[in-house]
XYZ file of C-alpha atoms in Angstrom:
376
model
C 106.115 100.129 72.349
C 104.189 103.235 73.937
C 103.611 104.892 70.637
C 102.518 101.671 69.254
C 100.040 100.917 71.748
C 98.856 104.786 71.652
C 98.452 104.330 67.693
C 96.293 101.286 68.264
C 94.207 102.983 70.975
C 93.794 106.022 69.082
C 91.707 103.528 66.363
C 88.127 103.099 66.345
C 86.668 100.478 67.604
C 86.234 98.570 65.213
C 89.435 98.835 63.584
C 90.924 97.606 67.263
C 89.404 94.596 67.382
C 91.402 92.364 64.424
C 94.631 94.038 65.530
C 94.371 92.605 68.568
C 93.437 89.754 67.716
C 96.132 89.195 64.993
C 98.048 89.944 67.828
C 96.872 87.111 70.048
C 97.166 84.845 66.852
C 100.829 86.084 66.783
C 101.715 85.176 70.372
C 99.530 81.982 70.412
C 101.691 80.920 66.791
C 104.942 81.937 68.925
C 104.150 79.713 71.866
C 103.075 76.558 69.419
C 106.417 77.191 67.845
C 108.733 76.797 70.676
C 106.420 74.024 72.005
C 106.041 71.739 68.363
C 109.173 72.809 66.460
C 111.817 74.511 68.290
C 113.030 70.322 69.925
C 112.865 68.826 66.479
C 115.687 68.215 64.630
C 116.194 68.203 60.814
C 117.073 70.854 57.973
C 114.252 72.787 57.219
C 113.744 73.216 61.288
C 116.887 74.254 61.992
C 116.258 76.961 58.993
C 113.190 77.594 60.316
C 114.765 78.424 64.277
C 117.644 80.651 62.443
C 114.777 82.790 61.094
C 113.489 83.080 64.331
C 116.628 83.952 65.783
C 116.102 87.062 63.346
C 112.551 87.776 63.553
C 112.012 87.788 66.971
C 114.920 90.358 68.290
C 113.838 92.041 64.655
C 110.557 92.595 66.056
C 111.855 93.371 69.773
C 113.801 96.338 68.401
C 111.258 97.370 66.485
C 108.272 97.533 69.458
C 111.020 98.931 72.262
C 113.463 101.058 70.212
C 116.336 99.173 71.790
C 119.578 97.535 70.300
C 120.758 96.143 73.824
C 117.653 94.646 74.173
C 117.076 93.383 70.678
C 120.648 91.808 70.989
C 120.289 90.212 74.657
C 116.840 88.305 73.188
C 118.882 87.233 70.422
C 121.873 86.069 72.232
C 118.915 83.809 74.815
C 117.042 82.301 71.952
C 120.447 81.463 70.110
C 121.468 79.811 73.002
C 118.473 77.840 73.967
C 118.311 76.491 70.421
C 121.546 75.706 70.178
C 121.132 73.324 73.237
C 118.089 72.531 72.031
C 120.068 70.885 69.168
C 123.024 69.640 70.847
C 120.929 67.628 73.379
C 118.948 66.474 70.857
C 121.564 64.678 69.043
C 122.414 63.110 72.229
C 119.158 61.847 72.312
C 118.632 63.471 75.627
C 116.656 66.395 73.908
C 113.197 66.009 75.462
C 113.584 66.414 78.834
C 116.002 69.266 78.407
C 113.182 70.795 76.196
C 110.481 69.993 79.044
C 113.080 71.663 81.678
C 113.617 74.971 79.346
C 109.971 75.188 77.987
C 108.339 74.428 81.656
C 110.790 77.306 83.293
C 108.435 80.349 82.178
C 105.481 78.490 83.703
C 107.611 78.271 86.688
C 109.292 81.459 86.472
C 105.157 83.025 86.238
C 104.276 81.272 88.924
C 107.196 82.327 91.072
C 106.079 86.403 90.516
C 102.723 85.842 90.496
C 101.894 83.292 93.559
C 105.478 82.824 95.761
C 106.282 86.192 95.883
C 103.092 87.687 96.558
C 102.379 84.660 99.332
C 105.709 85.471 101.390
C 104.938 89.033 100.995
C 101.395 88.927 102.485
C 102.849 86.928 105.394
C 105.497 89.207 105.514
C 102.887 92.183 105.815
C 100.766 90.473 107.973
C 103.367 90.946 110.942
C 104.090 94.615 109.942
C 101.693 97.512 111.129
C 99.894 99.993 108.234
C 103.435 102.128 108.333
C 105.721 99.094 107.713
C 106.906 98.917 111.616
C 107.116 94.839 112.718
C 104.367 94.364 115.221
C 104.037 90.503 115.694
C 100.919 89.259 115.853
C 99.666 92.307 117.088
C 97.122 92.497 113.551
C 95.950 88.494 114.392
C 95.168 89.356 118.228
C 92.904 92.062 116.697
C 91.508 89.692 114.424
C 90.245 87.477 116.933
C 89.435 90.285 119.935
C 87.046 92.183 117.240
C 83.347 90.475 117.991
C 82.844 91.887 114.573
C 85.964 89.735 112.758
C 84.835 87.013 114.627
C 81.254 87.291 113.263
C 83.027 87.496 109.919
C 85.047 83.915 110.513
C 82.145 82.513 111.464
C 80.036 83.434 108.634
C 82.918 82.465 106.294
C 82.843 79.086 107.811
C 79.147 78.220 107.596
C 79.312 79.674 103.924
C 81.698 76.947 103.128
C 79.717 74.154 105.606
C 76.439 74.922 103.788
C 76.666 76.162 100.200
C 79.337 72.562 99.406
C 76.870 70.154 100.775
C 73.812 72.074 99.778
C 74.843 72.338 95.924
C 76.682 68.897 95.644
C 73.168 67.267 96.904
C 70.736 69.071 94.718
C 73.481 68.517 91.935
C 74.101 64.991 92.448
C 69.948 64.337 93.085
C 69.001 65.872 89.857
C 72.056 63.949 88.124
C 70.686 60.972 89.334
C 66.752 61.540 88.630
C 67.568 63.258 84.694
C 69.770 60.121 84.239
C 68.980 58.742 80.683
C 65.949 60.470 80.792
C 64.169 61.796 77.388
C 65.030 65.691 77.133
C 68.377 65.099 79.330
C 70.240 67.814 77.185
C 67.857 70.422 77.903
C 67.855 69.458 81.547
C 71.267 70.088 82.171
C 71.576 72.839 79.548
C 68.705 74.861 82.246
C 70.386 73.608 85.068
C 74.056 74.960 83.918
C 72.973 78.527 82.565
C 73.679 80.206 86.082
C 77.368 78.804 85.335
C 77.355 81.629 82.075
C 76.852 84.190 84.510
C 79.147 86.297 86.729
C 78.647 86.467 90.672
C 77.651 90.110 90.438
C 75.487 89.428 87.553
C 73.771 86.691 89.678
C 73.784 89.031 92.897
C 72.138 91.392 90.766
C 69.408 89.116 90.124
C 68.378 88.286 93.327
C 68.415 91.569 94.466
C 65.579 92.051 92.650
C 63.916 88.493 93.920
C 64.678 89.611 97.576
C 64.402 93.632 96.739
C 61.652 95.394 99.404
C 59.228 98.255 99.607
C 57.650 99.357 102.608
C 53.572 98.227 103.326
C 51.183 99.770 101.037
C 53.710 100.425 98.306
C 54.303 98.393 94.653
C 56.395 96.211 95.041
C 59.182 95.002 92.593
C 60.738 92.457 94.494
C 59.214 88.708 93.738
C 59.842 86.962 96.936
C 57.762 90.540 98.351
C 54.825 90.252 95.886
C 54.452 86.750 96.101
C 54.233 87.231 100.191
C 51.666 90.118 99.403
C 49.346 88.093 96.923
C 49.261 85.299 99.698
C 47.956 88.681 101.740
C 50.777 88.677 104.048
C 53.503 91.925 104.820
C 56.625 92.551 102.773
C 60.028 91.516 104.448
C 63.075 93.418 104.130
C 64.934 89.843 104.046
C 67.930 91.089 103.940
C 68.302 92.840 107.247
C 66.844 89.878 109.151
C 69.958 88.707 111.047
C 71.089 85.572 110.382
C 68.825 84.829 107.586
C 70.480 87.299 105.646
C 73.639 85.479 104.897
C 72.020 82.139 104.077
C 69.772 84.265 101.526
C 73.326 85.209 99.861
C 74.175 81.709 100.073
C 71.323 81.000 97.904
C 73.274 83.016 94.679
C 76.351 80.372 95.578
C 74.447 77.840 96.068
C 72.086 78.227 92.540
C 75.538 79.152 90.323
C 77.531 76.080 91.718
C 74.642 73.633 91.735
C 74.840 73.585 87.837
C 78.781 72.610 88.069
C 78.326 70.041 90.427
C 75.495 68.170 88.467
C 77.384 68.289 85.189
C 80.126 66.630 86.957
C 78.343 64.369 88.933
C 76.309 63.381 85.511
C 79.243 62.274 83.622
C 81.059 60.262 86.733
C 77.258 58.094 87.414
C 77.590 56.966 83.673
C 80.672 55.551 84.388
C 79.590 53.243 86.482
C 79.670 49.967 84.904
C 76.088 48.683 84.301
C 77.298 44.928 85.385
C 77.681 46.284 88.679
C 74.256 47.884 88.919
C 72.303 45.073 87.100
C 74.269 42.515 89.886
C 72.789 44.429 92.976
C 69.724 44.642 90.916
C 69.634 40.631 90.721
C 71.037 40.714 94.382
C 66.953 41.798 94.956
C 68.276 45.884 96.155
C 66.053 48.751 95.717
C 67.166 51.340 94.184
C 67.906 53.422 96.844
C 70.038 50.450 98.460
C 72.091 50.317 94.995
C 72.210 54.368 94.940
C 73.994 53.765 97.931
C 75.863 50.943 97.909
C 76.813 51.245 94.006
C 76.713 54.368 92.387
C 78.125 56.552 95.245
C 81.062 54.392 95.448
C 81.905 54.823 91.962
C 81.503 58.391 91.719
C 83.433 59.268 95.304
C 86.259 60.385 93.600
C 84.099 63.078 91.603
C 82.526 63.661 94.634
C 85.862 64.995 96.400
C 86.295 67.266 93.706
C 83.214 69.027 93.517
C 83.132 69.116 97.299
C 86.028 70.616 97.481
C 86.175 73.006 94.512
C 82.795 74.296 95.650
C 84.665 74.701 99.322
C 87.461 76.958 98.121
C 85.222 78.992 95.806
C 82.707 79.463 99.052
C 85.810 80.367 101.250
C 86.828 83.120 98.641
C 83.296 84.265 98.069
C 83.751 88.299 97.437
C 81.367 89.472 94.478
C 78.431 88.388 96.350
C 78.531 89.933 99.341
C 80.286 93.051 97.859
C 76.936 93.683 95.869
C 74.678 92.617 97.727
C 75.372 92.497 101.199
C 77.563 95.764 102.392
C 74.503 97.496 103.855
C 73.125 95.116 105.687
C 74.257 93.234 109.238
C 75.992 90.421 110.020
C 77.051 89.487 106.396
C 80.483 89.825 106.177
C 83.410 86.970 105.102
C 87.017 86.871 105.141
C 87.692 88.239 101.573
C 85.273 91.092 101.600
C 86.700 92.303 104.866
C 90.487 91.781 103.582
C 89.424 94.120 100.489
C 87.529 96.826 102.625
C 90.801 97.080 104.923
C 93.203 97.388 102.071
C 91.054 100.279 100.621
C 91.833 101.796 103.712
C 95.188 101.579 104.002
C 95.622 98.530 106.519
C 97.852 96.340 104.789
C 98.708 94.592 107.582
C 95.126 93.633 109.050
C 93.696 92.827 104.955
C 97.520 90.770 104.988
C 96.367 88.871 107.993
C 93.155 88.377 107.181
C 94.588 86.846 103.984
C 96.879 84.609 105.592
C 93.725 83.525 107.769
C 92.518 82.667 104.614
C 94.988 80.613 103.024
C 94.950 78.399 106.376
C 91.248 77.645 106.138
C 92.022 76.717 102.225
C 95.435 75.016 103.061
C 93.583 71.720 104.265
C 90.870 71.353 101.773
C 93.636 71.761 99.134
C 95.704 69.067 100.978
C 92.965 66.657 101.306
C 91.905 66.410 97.687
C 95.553 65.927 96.455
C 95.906 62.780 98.802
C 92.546 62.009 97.429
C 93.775 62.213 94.220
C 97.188 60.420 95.147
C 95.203 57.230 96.237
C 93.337 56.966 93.227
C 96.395 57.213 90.835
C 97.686 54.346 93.465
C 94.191 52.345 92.998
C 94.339 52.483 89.129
């Protein structure tokens, strides 16, 4: 497998780029197999998963060099189809299929968000040389006026940037509504969605960017101050407006997700309901309120709440743009700047800190969810 990998990396380019993605094609054609044919029964499918049976610890030897290996896959996938079959003729087949074909997912999900989630707790109570402290790392936490100034800005982030995004999202949903030129609207509105958080804190480091008096300046929120004849403003070390001016990058990303949603839920409101209240006498801010935000509270919910949890994980934005300057620190950029230095156990309880300010949020829109599943 090494020597196969080194072969392909020793390639140019350009010769890289179909191999890997007749690779991809492979292992996307592998996963559609054992999802769409591997449960059916019938001849030229049961042909078809004795091939595989072949192929697949064929190719296993061949990529690791290893008979034991090459045997054990084919001894699993023999087995699996086997029961596959026998179930099948049962007519029990399906939901043994769902079981074995769901297990990876589970299995992933078991090394990749279990695991790591007991561990963090587990290091949370453990000092930087794996000694078991208690809460020793969470009383430092909340004694440091600095980690406190960092829970505090973590908290407005996700107070302001939700509501601040979801209302300029839902406002311009409501106003572009049916309009002529609604497509290009949106389209304007949702480009900031295309880009990354550090290329968008990139941007606005060059809106907010600052030269001293009497120099050019490059920054536009600077000129424009200086062509109005006033003095340039480092904005970003002017404590606290510094971390609402990050909030801005949040903010104009997320604003574009929100009113996309927010779009499609107001044209599902049934018309009869909004030409009723219309023959009722209302105004139309009386049936924006009384009608349409009714119907779209579910979508609401969601965008509330997946703008919360990005907003509590925010970590690109202040990494790039807010490291040299005061009082901007969250959660997540702290928990990274301690585990570069070593502190495992203040980053882990930082992160657990974390995962109990997203723990309710998460809760909250699954009940939402829940009741509307028991409404419909």
């Amino acid at each position: 497998m090494k020597d196969i990998l080194s072969a392909i990396g020793s390639l140019p380019p350009l010769a890289q780029i179909p191999i890997v993605i007749l690779l991809f094609l492979a292992a996307a054609a592998l996963v559609l197999f054992l999802i769409e044919i591997a449960p059916r029964a019938g001849r030229k499918y049961t042909i078809l998963r004795a091939v595989t049976c072949v192929a697949i610890p064929a190719a296993v030897f061949l990529l690791l060099g290893s008979i034991w290996w090459a045997a054990a896959v084919a001894a699993v996938l023999g087995g699996v189809f086997f029961l596959l079959d026998y179930r099948s003729r049962e007519g029990s087949g399906y939901l043994f299929a769902l079981a074995g074909f769901l297990a990876p997912a589970f299995a992933l999900l078991a090394v990749g968000l279990v695991y790591p989630t007991i561990q963090t707790i587990i290091n949370s109570f453990l000092s930087s040389r794996g000694n078991f402290i208690g809460f020793d790392n969470f009383v430092w936490i909340f004694s440091s006026s600095n980690n406190l100034v960092t829970i505090r800005n973590t908290i407005i982030w996700v107070l302001v940037v939700p509501a601040v995004s979801t209302a300029i999202g839902l406002a311009y949903a409501v106003f572009i509504d049916r309009s002529r030129g609604e497509k290009i609207f949106k389209a304007l509105v949702f480009m900031p969605m295309a880009i990354s958080f550090v290329g968008a804190s990139i941007i606005f480091r060059f809106i907010y960017a600052y030269r001293e008096e009497g120099q050019s300046q490059y920054g536009l929120l600077n000129q424009l101050v200086v062509w109005f004849g006033g003095s340039p403003v480092n904005w970003l070390q002017q404590v606290p407006l510094n971390s609402f001016l990050l909030m801005v990058v949040l903010i104009w990303v997320q604003t574009g997700f929100a009113m996309v949603i927010l779009s499609a839920a107001i044209k599902g409101v049934p018309a009869e309901q909004v030409e009723a209240a219309q023959l009722d006498g209302t105004n139309a801010w009386q049936r924006f309120t009384n009608v349409t935000i009714p119907g779209i509270r579910s979508s609401l919910i969601v965008v509330i709440t997946t703008i919360s949890i990005a907003s509590l994980k925010v970590f690109d934005i202040v990494r790039t743009m807010g490291m040299a300057y005061p009082d901007t620190g969250v959660i997540a950029n702290d928990m990274v700047s301690l585990l570069q230095n070593f502190e495992t156990g203040r980053s882990s309880a930082f992160a657990v800190i974390l995962f109990l300010l997203v723990l309710p949020i998460v809760i909250f829109n699954a009940r939402q969810i829940q009741k509307q599943r028991e409404i419909r």
